[in-house]
Coordinates of C-alpha atoms and ligand atoms in Angstrom, one line a residue:
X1 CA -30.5 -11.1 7.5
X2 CA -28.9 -7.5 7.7
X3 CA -25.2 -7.7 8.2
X4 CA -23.3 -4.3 9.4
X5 CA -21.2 -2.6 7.3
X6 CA -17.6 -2.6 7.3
X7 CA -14.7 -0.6 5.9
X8 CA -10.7 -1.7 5.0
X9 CA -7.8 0.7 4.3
X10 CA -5.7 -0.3 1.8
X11 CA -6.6 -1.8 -1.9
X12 CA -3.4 -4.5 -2.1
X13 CA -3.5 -7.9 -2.1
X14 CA -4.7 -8.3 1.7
X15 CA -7.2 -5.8 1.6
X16 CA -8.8 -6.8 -1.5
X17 CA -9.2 -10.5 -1.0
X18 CA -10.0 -9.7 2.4
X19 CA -13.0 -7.7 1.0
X20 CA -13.8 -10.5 -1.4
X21 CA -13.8 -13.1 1.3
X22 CA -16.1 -10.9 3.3
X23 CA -18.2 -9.6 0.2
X24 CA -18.8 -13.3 -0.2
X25 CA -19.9 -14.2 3.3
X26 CA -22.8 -11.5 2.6
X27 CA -21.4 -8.6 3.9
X28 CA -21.0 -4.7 2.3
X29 CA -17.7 -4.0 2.5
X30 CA -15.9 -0.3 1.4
X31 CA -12.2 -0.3 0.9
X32 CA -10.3 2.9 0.8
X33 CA -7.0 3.1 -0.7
X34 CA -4.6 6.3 -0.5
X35 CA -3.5 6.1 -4.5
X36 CA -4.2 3.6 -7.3
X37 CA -5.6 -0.3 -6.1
X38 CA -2.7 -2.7 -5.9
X39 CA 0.2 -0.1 -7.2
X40 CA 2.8 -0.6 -4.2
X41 CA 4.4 -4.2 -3.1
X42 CA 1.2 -6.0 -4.0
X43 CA 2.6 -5.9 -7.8
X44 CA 6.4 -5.0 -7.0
X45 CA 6.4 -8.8 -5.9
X46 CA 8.0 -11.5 -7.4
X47 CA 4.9 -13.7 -6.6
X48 CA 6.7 -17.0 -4.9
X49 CA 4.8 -19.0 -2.5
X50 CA 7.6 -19.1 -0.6
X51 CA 5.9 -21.5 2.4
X52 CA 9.2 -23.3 2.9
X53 CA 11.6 -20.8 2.3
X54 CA 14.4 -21.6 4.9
X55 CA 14.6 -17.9 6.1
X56 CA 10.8 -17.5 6.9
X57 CA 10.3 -17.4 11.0
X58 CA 8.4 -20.8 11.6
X59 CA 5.9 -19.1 13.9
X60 CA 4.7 -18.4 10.0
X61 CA 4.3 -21.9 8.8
X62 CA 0.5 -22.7 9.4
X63 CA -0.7 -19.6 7.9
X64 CA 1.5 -19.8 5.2
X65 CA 0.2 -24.3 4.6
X66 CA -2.7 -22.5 5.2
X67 CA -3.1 -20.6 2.3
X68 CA -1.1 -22.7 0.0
X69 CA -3.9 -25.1 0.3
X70 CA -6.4 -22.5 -0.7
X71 CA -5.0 -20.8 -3.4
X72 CA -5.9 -22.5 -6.4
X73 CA -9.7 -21.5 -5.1
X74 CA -8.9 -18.7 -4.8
X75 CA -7.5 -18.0 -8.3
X76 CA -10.7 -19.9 -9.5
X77 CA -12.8 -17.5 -7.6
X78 CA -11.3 -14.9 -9.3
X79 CA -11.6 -16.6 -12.4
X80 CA -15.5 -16.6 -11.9
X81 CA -15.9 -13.5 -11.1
X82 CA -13.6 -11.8 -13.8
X83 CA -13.3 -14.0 -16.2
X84 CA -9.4 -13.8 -16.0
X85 CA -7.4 -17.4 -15.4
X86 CA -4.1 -16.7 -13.7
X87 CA -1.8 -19.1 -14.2
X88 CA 1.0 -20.4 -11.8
X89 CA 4.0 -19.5 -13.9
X90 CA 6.4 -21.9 -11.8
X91 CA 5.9 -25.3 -9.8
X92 CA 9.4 -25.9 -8.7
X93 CA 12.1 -23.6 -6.9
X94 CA 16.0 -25.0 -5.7
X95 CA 16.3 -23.7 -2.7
X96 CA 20.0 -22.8 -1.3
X97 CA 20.5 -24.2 1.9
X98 CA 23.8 -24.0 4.6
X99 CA 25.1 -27.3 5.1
X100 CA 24.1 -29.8 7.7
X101 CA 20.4 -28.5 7.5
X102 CA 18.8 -30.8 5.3
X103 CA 19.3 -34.7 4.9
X104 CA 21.8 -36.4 2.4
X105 CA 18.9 -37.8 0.6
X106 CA 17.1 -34.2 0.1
X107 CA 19.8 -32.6 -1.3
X108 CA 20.4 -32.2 -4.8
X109 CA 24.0 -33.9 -6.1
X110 CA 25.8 -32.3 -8.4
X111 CA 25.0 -34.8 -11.3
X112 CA 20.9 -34.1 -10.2
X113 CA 21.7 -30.6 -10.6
X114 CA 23.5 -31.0 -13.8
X115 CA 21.1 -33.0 -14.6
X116 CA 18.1 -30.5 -13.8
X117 CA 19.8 -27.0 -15.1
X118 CA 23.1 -28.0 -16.9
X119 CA 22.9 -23.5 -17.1
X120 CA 23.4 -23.9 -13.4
X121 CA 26.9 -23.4 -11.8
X122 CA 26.5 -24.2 -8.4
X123 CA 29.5 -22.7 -6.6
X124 CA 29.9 -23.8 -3.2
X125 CA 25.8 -23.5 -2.6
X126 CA 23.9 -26.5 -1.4
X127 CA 20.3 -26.8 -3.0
X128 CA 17.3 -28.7 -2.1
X129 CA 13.9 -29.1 -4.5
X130 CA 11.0 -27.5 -3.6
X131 CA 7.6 -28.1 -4.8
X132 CA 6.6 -24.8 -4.9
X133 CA 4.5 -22.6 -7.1
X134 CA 4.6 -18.7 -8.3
X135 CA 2.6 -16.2 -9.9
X136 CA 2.9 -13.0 -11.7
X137 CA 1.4 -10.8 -9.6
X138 CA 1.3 -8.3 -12.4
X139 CA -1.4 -10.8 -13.8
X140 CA -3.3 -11.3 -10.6
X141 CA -3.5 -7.3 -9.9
X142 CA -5.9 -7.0 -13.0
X143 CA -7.8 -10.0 -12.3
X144 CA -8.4 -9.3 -8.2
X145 CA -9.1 -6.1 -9.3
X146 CA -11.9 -7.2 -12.2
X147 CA -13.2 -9.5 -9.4
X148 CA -13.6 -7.0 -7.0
X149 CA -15.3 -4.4 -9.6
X150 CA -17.6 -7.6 -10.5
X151 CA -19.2 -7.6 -7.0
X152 CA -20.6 -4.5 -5.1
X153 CA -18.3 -3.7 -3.1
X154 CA -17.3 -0.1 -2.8
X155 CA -13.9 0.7 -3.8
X156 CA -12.6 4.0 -3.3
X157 CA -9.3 4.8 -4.4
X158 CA -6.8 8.0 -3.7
X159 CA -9.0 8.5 -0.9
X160 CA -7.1 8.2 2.2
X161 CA -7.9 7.3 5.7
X162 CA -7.0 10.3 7.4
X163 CA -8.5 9.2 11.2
X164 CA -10.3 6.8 12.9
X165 CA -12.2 7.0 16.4
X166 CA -13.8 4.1 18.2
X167 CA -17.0 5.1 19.4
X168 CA -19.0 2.5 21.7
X169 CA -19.7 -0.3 19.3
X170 CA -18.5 1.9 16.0
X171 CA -15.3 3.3 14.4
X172 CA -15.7 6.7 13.0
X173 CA -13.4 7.0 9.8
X174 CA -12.5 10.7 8.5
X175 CA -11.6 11.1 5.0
X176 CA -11.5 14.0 2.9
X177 CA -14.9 13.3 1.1
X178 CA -16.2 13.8 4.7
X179 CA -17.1 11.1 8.2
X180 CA -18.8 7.7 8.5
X181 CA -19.3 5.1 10.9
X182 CA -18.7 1.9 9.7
X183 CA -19.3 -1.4 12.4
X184 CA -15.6 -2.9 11.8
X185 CA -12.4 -1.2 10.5
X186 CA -9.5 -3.2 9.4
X187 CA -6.6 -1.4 8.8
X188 CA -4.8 -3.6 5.6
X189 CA -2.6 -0.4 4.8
X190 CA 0.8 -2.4 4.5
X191 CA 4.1 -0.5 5.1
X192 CA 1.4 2.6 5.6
X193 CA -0.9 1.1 8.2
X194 CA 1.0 2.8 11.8
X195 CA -0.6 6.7 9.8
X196 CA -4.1 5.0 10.6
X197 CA -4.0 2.2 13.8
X198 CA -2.0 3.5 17.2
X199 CA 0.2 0.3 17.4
X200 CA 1.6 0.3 21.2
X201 CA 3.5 -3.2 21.9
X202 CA 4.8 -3.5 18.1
X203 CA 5.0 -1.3 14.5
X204 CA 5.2 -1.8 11.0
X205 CA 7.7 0.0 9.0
X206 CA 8.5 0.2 5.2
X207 CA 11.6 -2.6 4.1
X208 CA 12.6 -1.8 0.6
X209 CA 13.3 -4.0 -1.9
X210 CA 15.1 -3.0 -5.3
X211 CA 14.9 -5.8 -8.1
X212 CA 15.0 -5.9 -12.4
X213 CA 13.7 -8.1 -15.1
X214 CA 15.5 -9.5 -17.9
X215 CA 14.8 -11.3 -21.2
X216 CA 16.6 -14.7 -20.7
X217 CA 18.7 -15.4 -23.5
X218 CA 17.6 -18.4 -25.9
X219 CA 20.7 -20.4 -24.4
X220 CA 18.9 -20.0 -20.7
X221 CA 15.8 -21.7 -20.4
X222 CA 14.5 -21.2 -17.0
X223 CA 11.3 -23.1 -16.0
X224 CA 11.9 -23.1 -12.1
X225 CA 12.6 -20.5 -9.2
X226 CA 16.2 -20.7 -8.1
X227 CA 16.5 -18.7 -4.5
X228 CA 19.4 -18.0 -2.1
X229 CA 19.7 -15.7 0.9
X230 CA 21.2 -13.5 -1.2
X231 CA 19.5 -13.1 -4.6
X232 CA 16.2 -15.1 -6.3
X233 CA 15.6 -15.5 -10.2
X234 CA 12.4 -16.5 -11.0
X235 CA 11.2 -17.0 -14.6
X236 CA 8.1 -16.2 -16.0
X237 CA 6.1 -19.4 -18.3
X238 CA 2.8 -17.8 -19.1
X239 CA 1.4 -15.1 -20.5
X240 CA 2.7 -11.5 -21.9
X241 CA 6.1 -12.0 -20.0
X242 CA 7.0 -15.3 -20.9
X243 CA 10.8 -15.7 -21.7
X244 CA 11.4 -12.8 -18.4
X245 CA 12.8 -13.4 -15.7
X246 CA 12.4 -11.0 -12.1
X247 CA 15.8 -10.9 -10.4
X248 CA 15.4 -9.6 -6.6
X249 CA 15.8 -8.3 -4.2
X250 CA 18.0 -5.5 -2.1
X251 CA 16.4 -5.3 1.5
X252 CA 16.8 -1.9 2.9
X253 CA 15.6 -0.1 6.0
X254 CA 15.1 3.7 4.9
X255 CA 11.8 4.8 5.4
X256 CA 9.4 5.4 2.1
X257 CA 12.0 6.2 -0.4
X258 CA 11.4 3.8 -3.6
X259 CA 14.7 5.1 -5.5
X260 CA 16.6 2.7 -7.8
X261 CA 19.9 3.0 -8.1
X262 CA 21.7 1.3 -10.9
X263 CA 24.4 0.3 -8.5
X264 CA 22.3 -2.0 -6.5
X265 CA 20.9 -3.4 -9.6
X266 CA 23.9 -4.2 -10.9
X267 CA 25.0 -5.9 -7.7
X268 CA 21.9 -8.0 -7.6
X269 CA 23.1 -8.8 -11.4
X270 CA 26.8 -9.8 -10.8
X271 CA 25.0 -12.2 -7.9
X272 CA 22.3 -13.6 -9.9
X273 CA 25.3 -14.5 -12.6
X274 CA 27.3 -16.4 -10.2
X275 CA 24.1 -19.2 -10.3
X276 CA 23.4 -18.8 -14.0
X277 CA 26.4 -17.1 -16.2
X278 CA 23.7 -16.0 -18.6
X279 CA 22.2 -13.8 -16.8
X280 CA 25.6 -11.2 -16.7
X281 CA 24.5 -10.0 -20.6
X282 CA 20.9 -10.2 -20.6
X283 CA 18.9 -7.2 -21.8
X284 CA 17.8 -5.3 -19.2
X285 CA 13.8 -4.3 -19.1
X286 CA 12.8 -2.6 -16.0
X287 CA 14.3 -2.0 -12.7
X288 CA 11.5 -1.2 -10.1
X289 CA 10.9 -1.3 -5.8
X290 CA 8.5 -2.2 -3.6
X291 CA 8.1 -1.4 -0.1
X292 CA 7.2 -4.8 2.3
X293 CA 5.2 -4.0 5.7
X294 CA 7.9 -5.5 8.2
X295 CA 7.4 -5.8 12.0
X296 CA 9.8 -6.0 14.4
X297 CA 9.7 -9.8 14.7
X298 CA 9.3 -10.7 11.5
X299 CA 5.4 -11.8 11.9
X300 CA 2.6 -10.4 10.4
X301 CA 0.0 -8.3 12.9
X302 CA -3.5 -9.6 12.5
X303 CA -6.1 -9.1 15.1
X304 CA -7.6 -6.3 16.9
X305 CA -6.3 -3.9 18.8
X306 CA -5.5 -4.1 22.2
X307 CA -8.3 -1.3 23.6
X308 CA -10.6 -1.0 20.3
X309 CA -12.6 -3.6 19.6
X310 CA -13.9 -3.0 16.5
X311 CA -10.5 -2.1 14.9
X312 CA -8.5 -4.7 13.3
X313 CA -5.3 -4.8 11.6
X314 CA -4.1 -7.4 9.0
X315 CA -0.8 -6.2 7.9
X316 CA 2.9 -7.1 8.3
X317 CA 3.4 -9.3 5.8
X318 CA 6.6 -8.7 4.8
X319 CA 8.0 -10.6 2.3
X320 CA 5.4 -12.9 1.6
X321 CA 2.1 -10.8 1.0
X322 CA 1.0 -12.9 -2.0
X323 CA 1.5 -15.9 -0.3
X324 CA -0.4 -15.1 2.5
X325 CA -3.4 -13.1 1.1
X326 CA -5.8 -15.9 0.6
X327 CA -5.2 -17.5 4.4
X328 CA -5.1 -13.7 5.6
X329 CA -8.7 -13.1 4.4
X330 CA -9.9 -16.6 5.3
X331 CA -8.5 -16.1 9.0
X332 CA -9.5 -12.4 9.3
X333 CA -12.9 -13.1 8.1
X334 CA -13.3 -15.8 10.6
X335 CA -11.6 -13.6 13.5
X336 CA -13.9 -10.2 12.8
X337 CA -17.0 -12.2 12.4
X338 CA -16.5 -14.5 15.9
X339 CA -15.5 -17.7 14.2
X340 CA -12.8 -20.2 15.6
X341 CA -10.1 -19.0 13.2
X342 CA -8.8 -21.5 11.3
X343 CA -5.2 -21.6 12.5
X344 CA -4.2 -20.0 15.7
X345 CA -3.5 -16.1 15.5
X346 CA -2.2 -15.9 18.9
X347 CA 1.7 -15.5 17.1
X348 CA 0.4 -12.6 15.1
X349 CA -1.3 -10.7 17.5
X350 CA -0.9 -6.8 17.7
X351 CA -1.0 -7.1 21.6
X352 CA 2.1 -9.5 21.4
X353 CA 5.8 -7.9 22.9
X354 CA 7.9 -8.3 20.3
X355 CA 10.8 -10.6 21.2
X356 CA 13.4 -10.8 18.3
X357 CA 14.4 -8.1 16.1
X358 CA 14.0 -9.7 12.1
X359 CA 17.5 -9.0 10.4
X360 CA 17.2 -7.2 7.0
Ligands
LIG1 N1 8.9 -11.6 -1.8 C1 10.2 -11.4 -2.2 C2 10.9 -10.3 -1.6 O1 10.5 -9.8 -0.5 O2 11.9 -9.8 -2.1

């Protein structure tokens, strides 16, 4: 059977396993991608699977048990195609909650804490144990990016969408190697996606996060996430960076500047040392940003677009892209092709009003 074409913007996370979830449904997919595959949040990320992080909206919830239940296929699909394994670097995070939130039996007392992390000093924080995995999404850039180049689907970066134009049952796409048509767009441009879709009811702006990695000291072994509102520290177990640790995050509305500056790093370090002490004299390695796709709300966009049929958008994703990539493409997949999706998109739909303003 002949299956029409279709093209993505954007080569991160949610446009490349979007393409591989389509590629393997037996269809030819193109992704374009402004710059480099996967060089903006996709590997700025810390890489939790943050599905029960407190502060996520819980409109988020089944696309996030969603796609915790399909990653390990996922990275094994990856691993077929590429021959790369990712690992999950982490399979446990204590998670900082206010009081009166969680039960007396969930939370952790300070002898379990002692107990778990004698480097820990708790302060007045109140911590529940999550089952909860990460990734270093520095290792699953390469290896989405082998899988991809595996298949034959037609990846063309630093080639930017410049316009599109829905014309009766096609979407004209203007680059500048020249026009197509392609049957179904999807826009998966992240923080950059309002340049290509006219979003009308709500948008998707840049959030900036600064963050730093550090070699933990010998004294400081780290084998679990620990996460507050304020500040995470998550540990790297496997691979190259083994022995690191990613210390994030600033969140900052001011457009598409990526600047670090030394002050907020150091800020995120005096925090990060209140939790563990060790962390005040650790060598520095990198200090780096990444810009998140945020909405108004909080939600993710994915759906079409309100008067263009063939034009979807999956994008949004805020601080949770790597979570979310593997139920994004599943759902998207499901949603271009005229399945049943397999959780309801009606939350995350670019025709919704946004109602709530997400704080920073
Ligand atoms: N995913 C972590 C962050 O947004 O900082």
């Amino acid at each position: 059977m002949h299956h029409p074409d279709l093209c993505i913007a954007g080569a991160g996370i949610i446009g490349l396993s979007l393409a591989l979830e389509l590629h393997d449904r037996g269809y030819p997919v193109t992704v374009f991608d402004q710059g480099a595959p996967l060089a903006e949040s996709s590997t700025a990320a810390a890489g939790m699977l943050a599905a029960h992080d407190p502060d996520n909206p819980p409109e988020l919830l089944p696309l996030a048990s969603l796609s915790l239940s399909l990653y390990s296929n996922f990275l094994d699909r990856i691993h077929t195609l590429s021959g790369i394994r990712v690992p999950f670097q982490t399979h446990a995070t204590l998670q900082s909650v206010p009081p009166g939130t969680c039960t007396a039996e969930s939370e952790l007392t300070r002898e379990d804490l002692a107990h778990l992390l004698p480097a820990l000093t708790p302060s007045d924080h109140r911590f529940l144990l999550l089952d909860e995995q990460s990734v270093d999404p520095r290792q699953l850039a390469p290896a989405l990016l082998a899988a991809v180049r595996a298949t034959n689907i037609d990846l063309q970066p630093h080639t930017r969408v410049l316009s599109t134009y829905s014309i009766d049952d096609a979407v004209e796409i203007t680059t500048p190697n020249g026009t197509i048509h392609t049957a179904q767009f999807i826009n998966c441009a992240g923080a950059w996606a309002a340049a290509t879709s006219r979003l009308s009811n709500i948008s998707v702006a840049p959030r900036k996060g600064q963050m730093f990695s550090v070699v933990l000291p010998p004294s400081l072994p780290l084998h679990l996430v620990i996460r507050t509102p304020g500040i995470y520290i998550v540990p790297r177990t496997a691979g190259p960076a083994t022995g690191r640790a990613i210390i994030g995050a600033t969140v900052e509305d001011i457009g598409f500047d990526k600047t670090v500056y030394p002050a907020n790093i150091d800020r995120l370090r005096t925090l990060a040392a209140t939790l563990l002490p060790g962390i005040a004299n650790a060598s520095q390695l990198e200090a780096w940003s990444g810009l998140r796709p945020a909405t108004s709300d909080g939600l993710p966009l994915l759906g079409v677009l309100p008067t263009q049929p063939n034009h979807f958008i999956a994008t949004g994703h805020y601080r949770n892209g790597i979570l979310l990539a593997p139920a994004t493409a599943r759902v998207m997949a499901e949603f271009i092709l005229g399945e049943e999706p397999s959780v309801d998109l009606s939350p995350f739909s670019p025709a919704r009003a946004s109602t709530q303003v997400a704080s920073p």
